[in-house]
Short mmCIF file of C-alpha atoms and ligand atoms in Angstrom, two decimals:
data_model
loop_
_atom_site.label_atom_id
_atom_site.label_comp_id
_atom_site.label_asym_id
_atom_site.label_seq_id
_atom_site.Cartn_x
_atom_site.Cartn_y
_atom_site.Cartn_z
CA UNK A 1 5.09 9.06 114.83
CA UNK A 2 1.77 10.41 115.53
CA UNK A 3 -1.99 8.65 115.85
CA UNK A 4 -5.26 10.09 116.25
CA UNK A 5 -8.40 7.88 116.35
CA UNK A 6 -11.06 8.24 114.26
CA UNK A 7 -14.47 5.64 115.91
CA UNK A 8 -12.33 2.71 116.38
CA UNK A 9 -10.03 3.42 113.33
CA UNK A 10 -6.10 4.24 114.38
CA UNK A 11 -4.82 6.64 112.03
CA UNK A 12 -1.10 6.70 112.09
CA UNK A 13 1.22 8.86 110.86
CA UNK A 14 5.06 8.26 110.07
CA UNK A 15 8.28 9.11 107.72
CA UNK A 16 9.47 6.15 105.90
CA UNK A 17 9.41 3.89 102.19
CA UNK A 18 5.93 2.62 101.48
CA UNK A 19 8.09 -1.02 100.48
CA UNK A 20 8.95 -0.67 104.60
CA UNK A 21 5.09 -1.58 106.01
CA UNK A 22 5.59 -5.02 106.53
CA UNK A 23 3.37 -5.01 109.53
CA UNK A 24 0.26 -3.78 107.18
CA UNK A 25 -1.41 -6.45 105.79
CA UNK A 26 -1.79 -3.68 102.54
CA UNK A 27 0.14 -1.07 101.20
CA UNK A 28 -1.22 1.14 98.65
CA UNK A 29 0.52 2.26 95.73
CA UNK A 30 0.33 5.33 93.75
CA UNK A 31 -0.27 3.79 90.19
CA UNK A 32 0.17 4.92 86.69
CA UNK A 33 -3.31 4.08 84.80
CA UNK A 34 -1.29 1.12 82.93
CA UNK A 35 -0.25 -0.04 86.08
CA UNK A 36 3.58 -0.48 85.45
CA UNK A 37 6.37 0.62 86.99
CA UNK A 38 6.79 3.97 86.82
CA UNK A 39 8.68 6.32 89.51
CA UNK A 40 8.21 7.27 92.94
CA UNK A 41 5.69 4.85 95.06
CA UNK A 42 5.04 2.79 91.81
CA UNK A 43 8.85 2.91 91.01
CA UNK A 44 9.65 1.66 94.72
CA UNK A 45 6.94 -1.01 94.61
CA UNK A 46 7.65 -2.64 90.97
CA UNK A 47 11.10 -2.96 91.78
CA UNK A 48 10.53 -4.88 94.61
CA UNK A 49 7.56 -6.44 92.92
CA UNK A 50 8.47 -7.35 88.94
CA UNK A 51 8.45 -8.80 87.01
CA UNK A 52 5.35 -11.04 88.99
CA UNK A 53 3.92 -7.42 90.04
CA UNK A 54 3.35 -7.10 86.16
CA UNK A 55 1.75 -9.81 84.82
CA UNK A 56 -0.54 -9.45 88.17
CA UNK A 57 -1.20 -6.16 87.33
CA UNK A 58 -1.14 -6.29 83.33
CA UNK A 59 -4.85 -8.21 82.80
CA UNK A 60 -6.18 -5.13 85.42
CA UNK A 61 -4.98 -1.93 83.12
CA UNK A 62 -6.04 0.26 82.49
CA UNK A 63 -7.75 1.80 85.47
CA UNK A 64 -9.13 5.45 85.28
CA UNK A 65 -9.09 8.43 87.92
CA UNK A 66 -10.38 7.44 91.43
CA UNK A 67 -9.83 3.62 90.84
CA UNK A 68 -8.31 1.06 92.53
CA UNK A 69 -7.66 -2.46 92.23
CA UNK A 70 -5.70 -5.18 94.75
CA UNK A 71 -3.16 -7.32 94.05
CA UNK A 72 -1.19 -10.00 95.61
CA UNK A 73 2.06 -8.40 96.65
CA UNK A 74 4.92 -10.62 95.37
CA UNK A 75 8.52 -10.28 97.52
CA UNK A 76 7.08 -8.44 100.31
CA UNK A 77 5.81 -8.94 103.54
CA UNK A 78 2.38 -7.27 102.90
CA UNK A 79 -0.32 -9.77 101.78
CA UNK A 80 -1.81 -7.55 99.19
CA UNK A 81 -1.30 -4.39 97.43
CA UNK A 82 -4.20 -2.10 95.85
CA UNK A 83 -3.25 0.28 93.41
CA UNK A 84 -5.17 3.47 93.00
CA UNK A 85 -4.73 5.97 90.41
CA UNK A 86 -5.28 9.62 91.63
CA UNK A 87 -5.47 12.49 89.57
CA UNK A 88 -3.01 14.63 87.59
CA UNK A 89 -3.31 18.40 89.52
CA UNK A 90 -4.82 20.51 86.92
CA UNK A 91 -6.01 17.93 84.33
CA UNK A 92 -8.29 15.42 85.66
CA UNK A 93 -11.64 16.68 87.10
CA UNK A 94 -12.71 17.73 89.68
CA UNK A 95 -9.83 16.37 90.93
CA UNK A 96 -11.03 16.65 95.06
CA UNK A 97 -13.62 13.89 94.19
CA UNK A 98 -11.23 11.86 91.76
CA UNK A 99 -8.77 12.01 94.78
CA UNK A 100 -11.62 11.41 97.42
CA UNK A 101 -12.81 8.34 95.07
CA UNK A 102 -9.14 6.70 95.24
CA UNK A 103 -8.64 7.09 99.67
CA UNK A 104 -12.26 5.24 99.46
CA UNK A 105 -12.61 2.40 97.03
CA UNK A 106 -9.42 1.37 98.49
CA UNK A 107 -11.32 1.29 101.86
CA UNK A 108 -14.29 -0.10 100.39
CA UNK A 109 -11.50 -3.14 98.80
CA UNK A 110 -9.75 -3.45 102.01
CA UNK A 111 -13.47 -4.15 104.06
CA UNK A 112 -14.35 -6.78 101.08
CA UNK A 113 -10.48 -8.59 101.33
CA UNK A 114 -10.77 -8.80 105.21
CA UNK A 115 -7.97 -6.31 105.64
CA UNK A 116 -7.37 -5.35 108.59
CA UNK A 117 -4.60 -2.62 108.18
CA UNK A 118 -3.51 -0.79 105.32
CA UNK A 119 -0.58 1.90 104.81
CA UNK A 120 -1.38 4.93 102.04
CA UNK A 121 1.23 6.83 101.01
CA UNK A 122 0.21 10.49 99.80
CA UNK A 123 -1.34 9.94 96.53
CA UNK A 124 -1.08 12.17 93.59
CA UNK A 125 1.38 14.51 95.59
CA UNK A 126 4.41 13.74 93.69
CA UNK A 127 4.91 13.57 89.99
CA UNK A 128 1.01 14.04 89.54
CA UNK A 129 1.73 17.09 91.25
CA UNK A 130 -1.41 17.50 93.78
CA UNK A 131 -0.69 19.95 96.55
CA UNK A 132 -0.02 18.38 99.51
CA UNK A 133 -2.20 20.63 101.98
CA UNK A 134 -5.54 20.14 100.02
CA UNK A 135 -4.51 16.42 99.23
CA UNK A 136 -3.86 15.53 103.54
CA UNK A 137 -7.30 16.85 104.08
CA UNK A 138 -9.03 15.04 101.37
CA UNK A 139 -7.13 11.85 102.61
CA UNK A 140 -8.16 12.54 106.55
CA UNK A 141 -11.61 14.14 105.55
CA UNK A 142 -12.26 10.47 103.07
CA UNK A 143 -10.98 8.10 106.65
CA UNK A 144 -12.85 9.63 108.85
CA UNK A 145 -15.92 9.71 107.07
CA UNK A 146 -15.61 6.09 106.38
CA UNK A 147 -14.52 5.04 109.86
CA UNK A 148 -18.12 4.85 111.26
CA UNK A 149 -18.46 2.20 108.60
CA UNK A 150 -15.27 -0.07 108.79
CA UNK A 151 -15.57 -3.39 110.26
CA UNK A 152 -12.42 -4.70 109.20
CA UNK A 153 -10.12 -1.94 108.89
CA UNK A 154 -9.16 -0.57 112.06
CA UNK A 155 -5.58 0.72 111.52
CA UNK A 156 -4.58 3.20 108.81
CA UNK A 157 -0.70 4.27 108.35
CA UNK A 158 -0.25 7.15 106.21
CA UNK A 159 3.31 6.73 104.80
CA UNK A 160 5.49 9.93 104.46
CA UNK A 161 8.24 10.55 102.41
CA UNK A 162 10.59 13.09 103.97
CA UNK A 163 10.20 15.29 107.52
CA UNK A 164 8.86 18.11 106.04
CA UNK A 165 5.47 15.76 104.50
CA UNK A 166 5.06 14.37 108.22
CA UNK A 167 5.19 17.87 109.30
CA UNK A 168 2.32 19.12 107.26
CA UNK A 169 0.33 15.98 107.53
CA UNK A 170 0.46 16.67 111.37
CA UNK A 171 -0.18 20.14 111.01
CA UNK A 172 -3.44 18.91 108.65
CA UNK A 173 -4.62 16.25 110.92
CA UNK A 174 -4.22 17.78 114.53
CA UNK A 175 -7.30 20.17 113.20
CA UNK A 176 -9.48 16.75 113.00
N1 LIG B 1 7.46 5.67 99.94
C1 LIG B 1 6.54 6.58 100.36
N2 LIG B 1 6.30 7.75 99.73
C2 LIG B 1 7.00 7.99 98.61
C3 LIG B 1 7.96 7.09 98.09
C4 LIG B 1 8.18 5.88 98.81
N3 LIG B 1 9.06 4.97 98.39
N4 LIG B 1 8.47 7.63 96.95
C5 LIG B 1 7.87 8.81 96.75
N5 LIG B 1 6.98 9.04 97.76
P1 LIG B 1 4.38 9.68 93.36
P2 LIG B 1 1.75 10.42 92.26
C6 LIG B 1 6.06 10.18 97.93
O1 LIG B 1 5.07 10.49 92.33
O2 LIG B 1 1.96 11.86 92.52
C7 LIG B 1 4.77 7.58 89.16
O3 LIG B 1 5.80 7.82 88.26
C8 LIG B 1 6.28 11.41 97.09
O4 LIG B 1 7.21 12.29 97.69
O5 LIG B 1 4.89 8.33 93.69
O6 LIG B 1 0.41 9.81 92.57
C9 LIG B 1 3.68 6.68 88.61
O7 LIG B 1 4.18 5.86 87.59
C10 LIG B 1 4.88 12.00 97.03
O8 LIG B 1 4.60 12.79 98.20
O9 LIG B 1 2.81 9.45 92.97
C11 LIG B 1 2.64 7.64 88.10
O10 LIG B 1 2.84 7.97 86.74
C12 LIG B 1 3.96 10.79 97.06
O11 LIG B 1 4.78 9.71 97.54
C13 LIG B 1 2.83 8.88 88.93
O12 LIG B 1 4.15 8.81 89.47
C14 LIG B 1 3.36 10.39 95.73
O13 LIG B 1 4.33 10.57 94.69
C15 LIG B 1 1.89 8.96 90.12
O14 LIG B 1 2.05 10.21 90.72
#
């Protein structure tokens, strides 16, 4: 594990399952635009989730590039989940802003909900097929931006999947 602070914002780093972040009041989850279950994150979540997760989600779909709606989070310990759609690598453009657009309307969601901590895993990095370099330091470069603004937020866990992800996140965000 690894933190770095950006204003008063913790940002946390750690290997693990997005589904595992029962301390967060939020986990965010890396959505299809018809906001089903799908694989990866959204495959972990809805299986924990459905089939409530669905007919939260259902009336929300679809959502475009760079958006993000919240949810109740049904069978976990997290109060809410908000489900952002990032880009597909190579087909939605420009994809840096559509990517930028999905770290901070789920910021801007998590001030308005009085959310206080929120775990991201790395969006659009796995089936959407973002690289994950360019995607850490849109992630970091979209928190700490924000941070001077955040109220409410004032601890954001970024979730990795194996070793090797932590690695290069840490590599990404020591340079902050
Ligand atoms: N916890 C944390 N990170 C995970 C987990 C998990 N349980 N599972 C995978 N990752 P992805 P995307 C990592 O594909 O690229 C879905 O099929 C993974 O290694 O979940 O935004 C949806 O239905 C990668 O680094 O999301 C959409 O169609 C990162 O999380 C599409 O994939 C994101 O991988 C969304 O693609």
């Amino acid at each position: 594990m690894k933190t770095v602070k950006f204003d008063g914002v913790l940002i946390e780093l750690v290997t693990g399952d997005i589904i595992e972040q029962g301390d967060c009041d939020a986990i965010v989850n890396a959505a299809n635009a018809e906001l089903r279950i799908g694989g990866g994150v959204a495959g972990a979540i809805h299986r924990v989730g459905d089939p409530e997760l669905t007919e939260l989600t259902r009336p929300l779909a679809p959502i475009k590039p760079g958006e993000a709606v919240i949810t109740a989070a049904p069978n976990l310990d997290n109060k809410y989940i908000i489900h952002c759609l990032g880009p597909v690598y190579g087909r939605d453009k420009p994809e840096k802003e559509l990517l930028k657009n999905c770290y901070a309307n789920a910021l801007r969601i998590a001030e308005e909900e009085g959310i206080e901590s929120i775990a991201f895993p790395s969006i659009s990095t796995g089936a959407f097929g973002y690289p994950m370099k360019e995607a850490a330091n849109i992630a970091f470069q979209t928190v700490k931006e924000m941070a001077p603004s955040l109220n409410v937020v004032s601890f954001v866990r970024f979730v990795l999947w194996s070793p090797a992800d932590f690695n290069l996140h840490w590599d990404v965000l020591k340079e902050f």
